[in-house]
Amino acid sequence: GYTLLLTGAGFVTNPSLYSKVPFNPVKDFDPISLLAHAPNILVVHPSVPAKSVAQLVSLAKARPGEVHYGSAGSGSTPHLAAELFEALAKVDLLHVPYKGSGSALIGLLGGEVSIMFVAALPVVPHVTAGRLRALAVTSASRLPATPELPTIAESGLKGYESSQWYGVLAPAGTPDDILHLLNSHIVKIMQNPEIKQRMTDSGSLAVGSTRQEFAAHIRTEIVKWAKVIKESGARVD
């Protein structure tokens, strides 16, 4: 009879993107477990001469405001991933928001935009076919599904990390024994070899954290993305 929330990265970015939200991500919820990370891949259209992150940064610096990137919409994870990239690389890219990741990917394939931060599962087939070129992954470590791709951090932008993530929370005040029981079951599921392999095949990383680790992750993400959003001027409303 308990109500649970399965949510993603928007849970911690929305309070900074909107002028008002009807919840406090820290005070109104009890974290149960971080389920998984789903990093993006930085890809470029074949017409872009850059074959590495360093070359892309050099190109963007030589053509400020001229390199277009697509996203699933203002405030989406791919949009904020690009904003963090701009801040650390000290470049000026032009944001082209689409109505969803599918439309953005079509725009990239058609050459409407030059680059994009996009989830691994839909983009890897296009990279394999040569329709797009992958430069790096946005996670802190390389993805098991694409071990040949370096991270953006190891490609020169130290400290870069951006991922969609998924976790489970309960309303604040949920009995501690219930939270502990749910956490133990969820962690066991996320450690299941079959589940971990399915996550790997989809370009994600299974986690299954403690409640304390998830709480710390939420607090860190709130501060990190609030700074990026404020400095970039990104808004939704």
PDB file of C-alpha atoms in Angstrom:
ATOM      1  CA  GLY A   1       0.000   0.000   0.000  1.00  0.00           C
ATOM      2  CA  TYR A   2       2.999   2.345  -0.117  1.00  0.00           C
ATOM      3  CA  THR A   3       3.426   4.841  -2.932  1.00  0.00           C
ATOM      4  CA  LEU A   4       6.828   4.908  -4.636  1.00  0.00           C
ATOM      5  CA  LEU A   5       8.392   7.225  -7.192  1.00  0.00           C
ATOM      6  CA  LEU A   6      10.576   6.027 -10.063  1.00  0.00           C
ATOM      7  CA  THR A   7      12.274   9.113 -11.422  1.00  0.00           C
ATOM      8  CA  GLY A   8      15.252  10.413 -13.361  1.00  0.00           C
ATOM      9  CA  ALA A   9      17.638  13.349 -13.569  1.00  0.00           C
ATOM     10  CA  GLY A  10      14.826  15.861 -14.130  1.00  0.00           C
ATOM     11  CA  PHE A  11      13.957  15.339 -10.473  1.00  0.00           C
ATOM     12  CA  VAL A  12      16.998  17.418  -9.452  1.00  0.00           C
ATOM     13  CA  THR A  13      17.173  19.839 -12.396  1.00  0.00           C
ATOM     14  CA  ASN A  14      13.519  20.939 -12.596  1.00  0.00           C
ATOM     15  CA  PRO A  15      13.685  23.088  -9.429  1.00  0.00           C
ATOM     16  CA  SER A  16      16.343  25.203 -11.214  1.00  0.00           C
ATOM     17  CA  LEU A  17      14.741  25.118 -14.666  1.00  0.00           C
ATOM     18  CA  TYR A  18      11.261  26.202 -13.567  1.00  0.00           C
ATOM     19  CA  SER A  19      10.371  29.308 -11.596  1.00  0.00           C
ATOM     20  CA  LYS A  20       8.275  27.156  -9.273  1.00  0.00           C
ATOM     21  CA  VAL A  21       7.814  23.417  -8.668  1.00  0.00           C
ATOM     22  CA  PRO A  22       5.369  21.850  -6.190  1.00  0.00           C
ATOM     23  CA  PHE A  23       7.969  19.768  -4.362  1.00  0.00           C
ATOM     24  CA  ASN A  24      11.347  19.873  -2.653  1.00  0.00           C
ATOM     25  CA  PRO A  25      13.523  16.972  -3.898  1.00  0.00           C
ATOM     26  CA  VAL A  26      15.313  16.701  -0.542  1.00  0.00           C
ATOM     27  CA  LYS A  27      12.678  17.474   2.087  1.00  0.00           C
ATOM     28  CA  ASP A  28       9.644  15.799   0.491  1.00  0.00           C
ATOM     29  CA  PHE A  29      11.138  12.390  -0.339  1.00  0.00           C
ATOM     30  CA  ASP A  30      13.096   9.541   1.237  1.00  0.00           C
ATOM     31  CA  PRO A  31      15.653   8.059  -1.203  1.00  0.00           C
ATOM     32  CA  ILE A  32      15.590   4.273  -1.489  1.00  0.00           C
ATOM     33  CA  SER A  33      18.128   3.348  -4.165  1.00  0.00           C
ATOM     34  CA  LEU A  34      19.843   4.642  -7.282  1.00  0.00           C
ATOM     35  CA  LEU A  35      19.059   2.059  -9.957  1.00  0.00           C
ATOM     36  CA  ALA A  36      21.248   2.908 -12.926  1.00  0.00           C
ATOM     37  CA  HIS A  37      23.182   5.478 -14.917  1.00  0.00           C
ATOM     38  CA  ALA A  38      22.429   5.960 -18.624  1.00  0.00           C
ATOM     39  CA  PRO A  39      25.253   8.066 -20.126  1.00  0.00           C
ATOM     40  CA  ASN A  40      25.051   9.827 -23.466  1.00  0.00           C
ATOM     41  CA  ILE A  41      27.414   9.543 -26.394  1.00  0.00           C
ATOM     42  CA  LEU A  42      28.787  12.668 -28.054  1.00  0.00           C
ATOM     43  CA  VAL A  43      28.269  12.154 -31.790  1.00  0.00           C
ATOM     44  CA  VAL A  44      28.831  14.367 -34.813  1.00  0.00           C
ATOM     45  CA  HIS A  45      27.524  14.408 -38.373  1.00  0.00           C
ATOM     46  CA  PRO A  46      30.099  13.018 -40.860  1.00  0.00           C
ATOM     47  CA  SER A  47      30.386  16.480 -42.422  1.00  0.00           C
ATOM     48  CA  VAL A  48      32.023  17.735 -39.213  1.00  0.00           C
ATOM     49  CA  PRO A  49      35.813  17.435 -39.635  1.00  0.00           C
ATOM     50  CA  ALA A  50      36.441  16.754 -35.923  1.00  0.00           C
ATOM     51  CA  LYS A  51      37.458  13.200 -35.085  1.00  0.00           C
ATOM     52  CA  SER A  52      38.124  13.773 -31.386  1.00  0.00           C
ATOM     53  CA  VAL A  53      36.860  15.935 -28.549  1.00  0.00           C
ATOM     54  CA  ALA A  54      39.992  18.080 -28.773  1.00  0.00           C
ATOM     55  CA  GLN A  55      39.410  18.693 -32.483  1.00  0.00           C
ATOM     56  CA  LEU A  56      35.750  19.532 -31.836  1.00  0.00           C
ATOM     57  CA  VAL A  57      36.746  22.060 -29.178  1.00  0.00           C
ATOM     58  CA  SER A  58      39.255  23.642 -31.573  1.00  0.00           C
ATOM     59  CA  LEU A  59      36.600  23.827 -34.288  1.00  0.00           C
ATOM     60  CA  ALA A  60      34.079  25.431 -31.932  1.00  0.00           C
ATOM     61  CA  LYS A  61      36.618  27.998 -30.755  1.00  0.00           C
ATOM     62  CA  ALA A  62      37.433  28.897 -34.354  1.00  0.00           C
ATOM     63  CA  ARG A  63      33.726  29.255 -35.216  1.00  0.00           C
ATOM     64  CA  PRO A  64      31.982  30.637 -32.103  1.00  0.00           C
ATOM     65  CA  GLY A  65      28.204  30.388 -32.272  1.00  0.00           C
ATOM     66  CA  GLU A  66      28.284  28.541 -35.583  1.00  0.00           C
ATOM     67  CA  VAL A  67      28.452  24.905 -34.455  1.00  0.00           C
ATOM     68  CA  HIS A  68      24.854  23.703 -33.962  1.00  0.00           C
ATOM     69  CA  TYR A  69      23.830  20.999 -31.535  1.00  0.00           C
ATOM     70  CA  GLY A  70      20.448  19.343 -31.243  1.00  0.00           C
ATOM     71  CA  SER A  71      18.663  18.217 -28.109  1.00  0.00           C
ATOM     72  CA  ALA A  72      15.427  16.609 -26.996  1.00  0.00           C
ATOM     73  CA  GLY A  73      14.286  20.032 -25.778  1.00  0.00           C
ATOM     74  CA  SER A  74      15.278  22.826 -23.431  1.00  0.00           C
ATOM     75  CA  GLY A  75      16.216  21.483 -20.016  1.00  0.00           C
ATOM     76  CA  SER A  76      16.596  17.889 -21.219  1.00  0.00           C
ATOM     77  CA  THR A  77      19.602  15.810 -20.179  1.00  0.00           C
ATOM     78  CA  PRO A  78      21.247  16.148 -23.647  1.00  0.00           C
ATOM     79  CA  HIS A  79      20.776  19.928 -23.502  1.00  0.00           C
ATOM     80  CA  LEU A  80      22.373  20.242 -20.072  1.00  0.00           C
ATOM     81  CA  ALA A  81      25.149  17.837 -21.098  1.00  0.00           C
ATOM     82  CA  ALA A  82      26.009  20.274 -23.885  1.00  0.00           C
ATOM     83  CA  GLU A  83      25.827  23.269 -21.558  1.00  0.00           C
ATOM     84  CA  LEU A  84      28.316  21.596 -19.202  1.00  0.00           C
ATOM     85  CA  PHE A  85      30.529  20.840 -22.215  1.00  0.00           C
ATOM     86  CA  GLU A  86      30.426  24.497 -23.268  1.00  0.00           C
ATOM     87  CA  ALA A  87      31.311  25.678 -19.769  1.00  0.00           C
ATOM     88  CA  LEU A  88      34.308  23.378 -19.331  1.00  0.00           C
ATOM     89  CA  ALA A  89      35.595  23.748 -22.902  1.00  0.00           C
ATOM     90  CA  LYS A  90      34.948  27.509 -22.906  1.00  0.00           C
ATOM     91  CA  VAL A  91      33.204  27.398 -26.283  1.00  0.00           C
ATOM     92  CA  ASP A  92      30.008  28.922 -27.663  1.00  0.00           C
ATOM     93  CA  LEU A  93      27.682  26.424 -29.359  1.00  0.00           C
ATOM     94  CA  LEU A  94      24.236  27.115 -30.834  1.00  0.00           C
ATOM     95  CA  HIS A  95      21.390  25.134 -29.240  1.00  0.00           C
ATOM     96  CA  VAL A  96      18.627  23.791 -31.501  1.00  0.00           C
ATOM     97  CA  PRO A  97      15.888  22.250 -29.316  1.00  0.00           C
ATOM     98  CA  TYR A  98      13.626  19.637 -30.897  1.00  0.00           C
ATOM     99  CA  LYS A  99      10.376  18.145 -29.633  1.00  0.00           C
ATOM    100  CA  GLY A 100      11.885  14.891 -28.432  1.00  0.00           C
ATOM    101  CA  SER A 101      15.056  12.872 -28.888  1.00  0.00           C
ATOM    102  CA  GLY A 102      13.734  11.056 -31.957  1.00  0.00           C
ATOM    103  CA  SER A 103      13.193  14.297 -33.862  1.00  0.00           C
ATOM    104  CA  ALA A 104      16.593  15.577 -32.765  1.00  0.00           C
ATOM    105  CA  LEU A 105      18.325  12.422 -33.976  1.00  0.00           C
ATOM    106  CA  ILE A 106      16.582  12.700 -37.348  1.00  0.00           C
ATOM    107  CA  GLY A 107      17.764  16.302 -37.535  1.00  0.00           C
ATOM    108  CA  LEU A 108      21.330  15.217 -36.829  1.00  0.00           C
ATOM    109  CA  LEU A 109      21.221  12.441 -39.425  1.00  0.00           C
ATOM    110  CA  GLY A 110      19.897  14.939 -41.975  1.00  0.00           C
ATOM    111  CA  GLY A 111      22.617  17.451 -41.236  1.00  0.00           C
ATOM    112  CA  GLU A 112      20.298  20.078 -39.729  1.00  0.00           C
ATOM    113  CA  VAL A 113      22.601  20.140 -36.689  1.00  0.00           C
ATOM    114  CA  SER A 114      26.250  19.192 -36.382  1.00  0.00           C
ATOM    115  CA  ILE A 115      26.555  17.479 -33.012  1.00  0.00           C
ATOM    116  CA  MET A 116      24.426  15.907 -30.312  1.00  0.00           C
ATOM    117  CA  PHE A 117      24.624  14.218 -26.939  1.00  0.00           C
ATOM    118  CA  VAL A 118      22.391  11.172 -27.293  1.00  0.00           C
ATOM    119  CA  ALA A 119      21.649   7.866 -25.546  1.00  0.00           C
ATOM    120  CA  ALA A 120      23.737   4.901 -26.649  1.00  0.00           C
ATOM    121  CA  LEU A 121      20.978   2.483 -27.675  1.00  0.00           C
ATOM    122  CA  PRO A 122      19.430   4.505 -30.557  1.00  0.00           C
ATOM    123  CA  VAL A 123      22.683   5.960 -31.851  1.00  0.00           C
ATOM    124  CA  VAL A 124      25.132   3.013 -31.944  1.00  0.00           C
ATOM    125  CA  PRO A 125      23.581   1.449 -35.100  1.00  0.00           C
ATOM    126  CA  HIS A 126      24.018   4.772 -36.938  1.00  0.00           C
ATOM    127  CA  VAL A 127      27.642   4.989 -35.794  1.00  0.00           C
ATOM    128  CA  THR A 128      28.298   1.410 -36.933  1.00  0.00           C
ATOM    129  CA  ALA A 129      26.763   2.191 -40.337  1.00  0.00           C
ATOM    130  CA  GLY A 130      28.918   5.306 -40.716  1.00  0.00           C
ATOM    131  CA  ARG A 131      26.001   7.720 -40.699  1.00  0.00           C
ATOM    132  CA  LEU A 132      27.364   9.367 -37.543  1.00  0.00           C
ATOM    133  CA  ARG A 133      30.762   9.571 -35.849  1.00  0.00           C
ATOM    134  CA  ALA A 134      31.092   8.924 -32.112  1.00  0.00           C
ATOM    135  CA  LEU A 135      33.710  10.934 -30.235  1.00  0.00           C
ATOM    136  CA  ALA A 136      33.266  10.109 -26.538  1.00  0.00           C
ATOM    137  CA  VAL A 137      30.919   9.078 -23.747  1.00  0.00           C
ATOM    138  CA  THR A 138      29.651  11.424 -21.042  1.00  0.00           C
ATOM    139  CA  SER A 139      30.112   9.050 -18.098  1.00  0.00           C
ATOM    140  CA  ALA A 140      32.992   9.104 -15.599  1.00  0.00           C
ATOM    141  CA  SER A 141      34.261   5.768 -16.933  1.00  0.00           C
ATOM    142  CA  ARG A 142      34.056   4.009 -20.289  1.00  0.00           C
ATOM    143  CA  LEU A 143      30.914   2.069 -21.133  1.00  0.00           C
ATOM    144  CA  PRO A 144      31.153  -1.742 -21.345  1.00  0.00           C
ATOM    145  CA  ALA A 145      28.958  -1.553 -24.478  1.00  0.00           C
ATOM    146  CA  THR A 146      31.418   0.817 -26.229  1.00  0.00           C
ATOM    147  CA  PRO A 147      34.828   0.227 -24.597  1.00  0.00           C
ATOM    148  CA  GLU A 148      36.648   1.789 -27.549  1.00  0.00           C
ATOM    149  CA  LEU A 149      35.135   5.210 -26.849  1.00  0.00           C
ATOM    150  CA  PRO A 150      37.011   7.448 -24.396  1.00  0.00           C
ATOM    151  CA  THR A 151      35.207   9.545 -21.832  1.00  0.00           C
ATOM    152  CA  ILE A 152      34.960  13.290 -22.369  1.00  0.00           C
ATOM    153  CA  ALA A 153      36.936  13.751 -19.150  1.00  0.00           C
ATOM    154  CA  GLU A 154      39.858  11.654 -20.372  1.00  0.00           C
ATOM    155  CA  SER A 155      39.662  13.474 -23.705  1.00  0.00           C
ATOM    156  CA  GLY A 156      40.726  16.726 -22.087  1.00  0.00           C
ATOM    157  CA  LEU A 157      37.741  18.158 -20.185  1.00  0.00           C
ATOM    158  CA  LYS A 158      38.653  17.129 -16.653  1.00  0.00           C
ATOM    159  CA  GLY A 159      35.730  16.772 -14.286  1.00  0.00           C
ATOM    160  CA  TYR A 160      33.162  16.317 -17.052  1.00  0.00           C
ATOM    161  CA  GLU A 161      30.402  13.851 -16.194  1.00  0.00           C
ATOM    162  CA  SER A 162      26.777  13.852 -17.269  1.00  0.00           C
ATOM    163  CA  SER A 163      24.298  10.996 -17.277  1.00  0.00           C
ATOM    164  CA  GLN A 164      20.629  10.370 -17.196  1.00  0.00           C
ATOM    165  CA  TRP A 165      19.961   8.325 -14.077  1.00  0.00           C
ATOM    166  CA  TYR A 166      17.059   6.475 -12.539  1.00  0.00           C
ATOM    167  CA  GLY A 167      16.190   5.899  -8.911  1.00  0.00           C
ATOM    168  CA  VAL A 168      13.382   4.981  -6.525  1.00  0.00           C
ATOM    169  CA  LEU A 169      12.103   7.204  -3.724  1.00  0.00           C
ATOM    170  CA  ALA A 170       9.215   7.224  -1.258  1.00  0.00           C
ATOM    171  CA  PRO A 171       7.286  10.089   0.347  1.00  0.00           C
ATOM    172  CA  ALA A 172       9.061  11.636   3.321  1.00  0.00           C
ATOM    173  CA  GLY A 173       8.071   9.935   6.528  1.00  0.00           C
ATOM    174  CA  THR A 174       7.805   6.406   5.132  1.00  0.00           C
ATOM    175  CA  PRO A 175       8.716   3.960   7.951  1.00  0.00           C
ATOM    176  CA  ASP A 176      12.431   3.206   8.102  1.00  0.00           C
ATOM    177  CA  ASP A 177      11.927  -0.570   8.134  1.00  0.00           C
ATOM    178  CA  ILE A 178       9.940  -0.337   4.890  1.00  0.00           C
ATOM    179  CA  LEU A 179      12.677   1.768   3.254  1.00  0.00           C
ATOM    180  CA  HIS A 180      15.316  -0.737   4.373  1.00  0.00           C
ATOM    181  CA  LEU A 181      13.292  -3.694   3.074  1.00  0.00           C
ATOM    182  CA  LEU A 182      12.721  -2.050  -0.304  1.00  0.00           C
ATOM    183  CA  ASN A 183      16.387  -1.093  -0.621  1.00  0.00           C
ATOM    184  CA  SER A 184      17.586  -4.629   0.089  1.00  0.00           C
ATOM    185  CA  HIS A 185      15.285  -6.101  -2.554  1.00  0.00           C
ATOM    186  CA  ILE A 186      16.168  -3.483  -5.172  1.00  0.00           C
ATOM    187  CA  VAL A 187      19.924  -3.865  -4.623  1.00  0.00           C
ATOM    188  CA  LYS A 188      19.593  -7.637  -4.972  1.00  0.00           C
ATOM    189  CA  ILE A 189      17.734  -7.208  -8.262  1.00  0.00           C
ATOM    190  CA  MET A 190      20.296  -4.756  -9.664  1.00  0.00           C
ATOM    191  CA  GLN A 191      23.109  -7.178  -8.795  1.00  0.00           C
ATOM    192  CA  ASN A 192      21.452 -10.007 -10.718  1.00  0.00           C
ATOM    193  CA  PRO A 193      23.811 -10.969 -13.596  1.00  0.00           C
ATOM    194  CA  GLU A 194      20.971 -11.115 -16.120  1.00  0.00           C
ATOM    195  CA  ILE A 195      19.710  -7.665 -15.155  1.00  0.00           C
ATOM    196  CA  LYS A 196      23.236  -6.222 -15.233  1.00  0.00           C
ATOM    197  CA  GLN A 197      23.788  -7.682 -18.713  1.00  0.00           C
ATOM    198  CA  ARG A 198      20.502  -6.269 -19.990  1.00  0.00           C
ATOM    199  CA  MET A 199      21.528  -2.870 -18.671  1.00  0.00           C
ATOM    200  CA  THR A 200      24.927  -3.160 -20.338  1.00  0.00           C
ATOM    201  CA  ASP A 201      23.341  -4.137 -23.649  1.00  0.00           C
ATOM    202  CA  SER A 202      21.184  -1.002 -23.488  1.00  0.00           C
ATOM    203  CA  GLY A 203      24.191   1.234 -22.884  1.00  0.00           C
ATOM    204  CA  SER A 204      23.449   1.724 -19.186  1.00  0.00           C
ATOM    205  CA  LEU A 205      25.273   0.914 -15.962  1.00  0.00           C
ATOM    206  CA  ALA A 206      23.431  -0.968 -13.207  1.00  0.00           C
ATOM    207  CA  VAL A 207      24.025   0.487  -9.746  1.00  0.00           C
ATOM    208  CA  GLY A 208      21.822  -0.500  -6.821  1.00  0.00           C
ATOM    209  CA  SER A 209      23.060   1.878  -4.105  1.00  0.00           C
ATOM    210  CA  THR A 210      22.551   2.317  -0.403  1.00  0.00           C
ATOM    211  CA  ARG A 211      19.971   4.854   0.720  1.00  0.00           C
ATOM    212  CA  GLN A 212      22.734   7.125   2.004  1.00  0.00           C
ATOM    213  CA  GLU A 213      24.628   6.976  -1.294  1.00  0.00           C
ATOM    214  CA  PHE A 214      21.507   7.895  -3.248  1.00  0.00           C
ATOM    215  CA  ALA A 215      20.756  10.794  -0.890  1.00  0.00           C
ATOM    216  CA  ALA A 216      24.298  12.106  -1.361  1.00  0.00           C
ATOM    217  CA  HIS A 217      23.981  11.724  -5.140  1.00  0.00           C
ATOM    218  CA  ILE A 218      20.781  13.777  -5.176  1.00  0.00           C
ATOM    219  CA  ARG A 219      22.330  16.583  -3.124  1.00  0.00           C
ATOM    220  CA  THR A 220      25.442  16.682  -5.309  1.00  0.00           C
ATOM    221  CA  GLU A 221      23.407  16.708  -8.525  1.00  0.00           C
ATOM    222  CA  ILE A 222      21.195  19.559  -7.299  1.00  0.00           C
ATOM    223  CA  VAL A 223      24.206  21.804  -6.624  1.00  0.00           C
ATOM    224  CA  LYS A 224      26.064  20.815  -9.786  1.00  0.00           C
ATOM    225  CA  TRP A 225      23.226  21.384 -12.233  1.00  0.00           C
ATOM    226  CA  ALA A 226      21.899  24.486 -10.497  1.00  0.00           C
ATOM    227  CA  LYS A 227      25.280  26.104 -11.222  1.00  0.00           C
ATOM    228  CA  VAL A 228      25.267  24.972 -14.872  1.00  0.00           C
ATOM    229  CA  ILE A 229      21.676  26.147 -15.383  1.00  0.00           C
ATOM    230  CA  LYS A 230      22.284  29.517 -13.749  1.00  0.00           C
ATOM    231  CA  GLU A 231      25.460  30.230 -15.695  1.00  0.00           C
ATOM    232  CA  SER A 232      23.966  29.125 -19.024  1.00  0.00           C
ATOM    233  CA  GLY A 233      20.645  30.884 -18.518  1.00  0.00           C
ATOM    234  CA  ALA A 234      18.749  27.713 -19.451  1.00  0.00           C
ATOM    235  CA  ARG A 235      15.028  27.939 -18.681  1.00  0.00           C
ATOM    236  CA  VAL A 236      11.894  25.976 -19.497  1.00  0.00           C
ATOM    237  CA  ASP A 237       9.159  28.411 -18.437  1.00  0.00           C
TER     238      ASP A 237
END
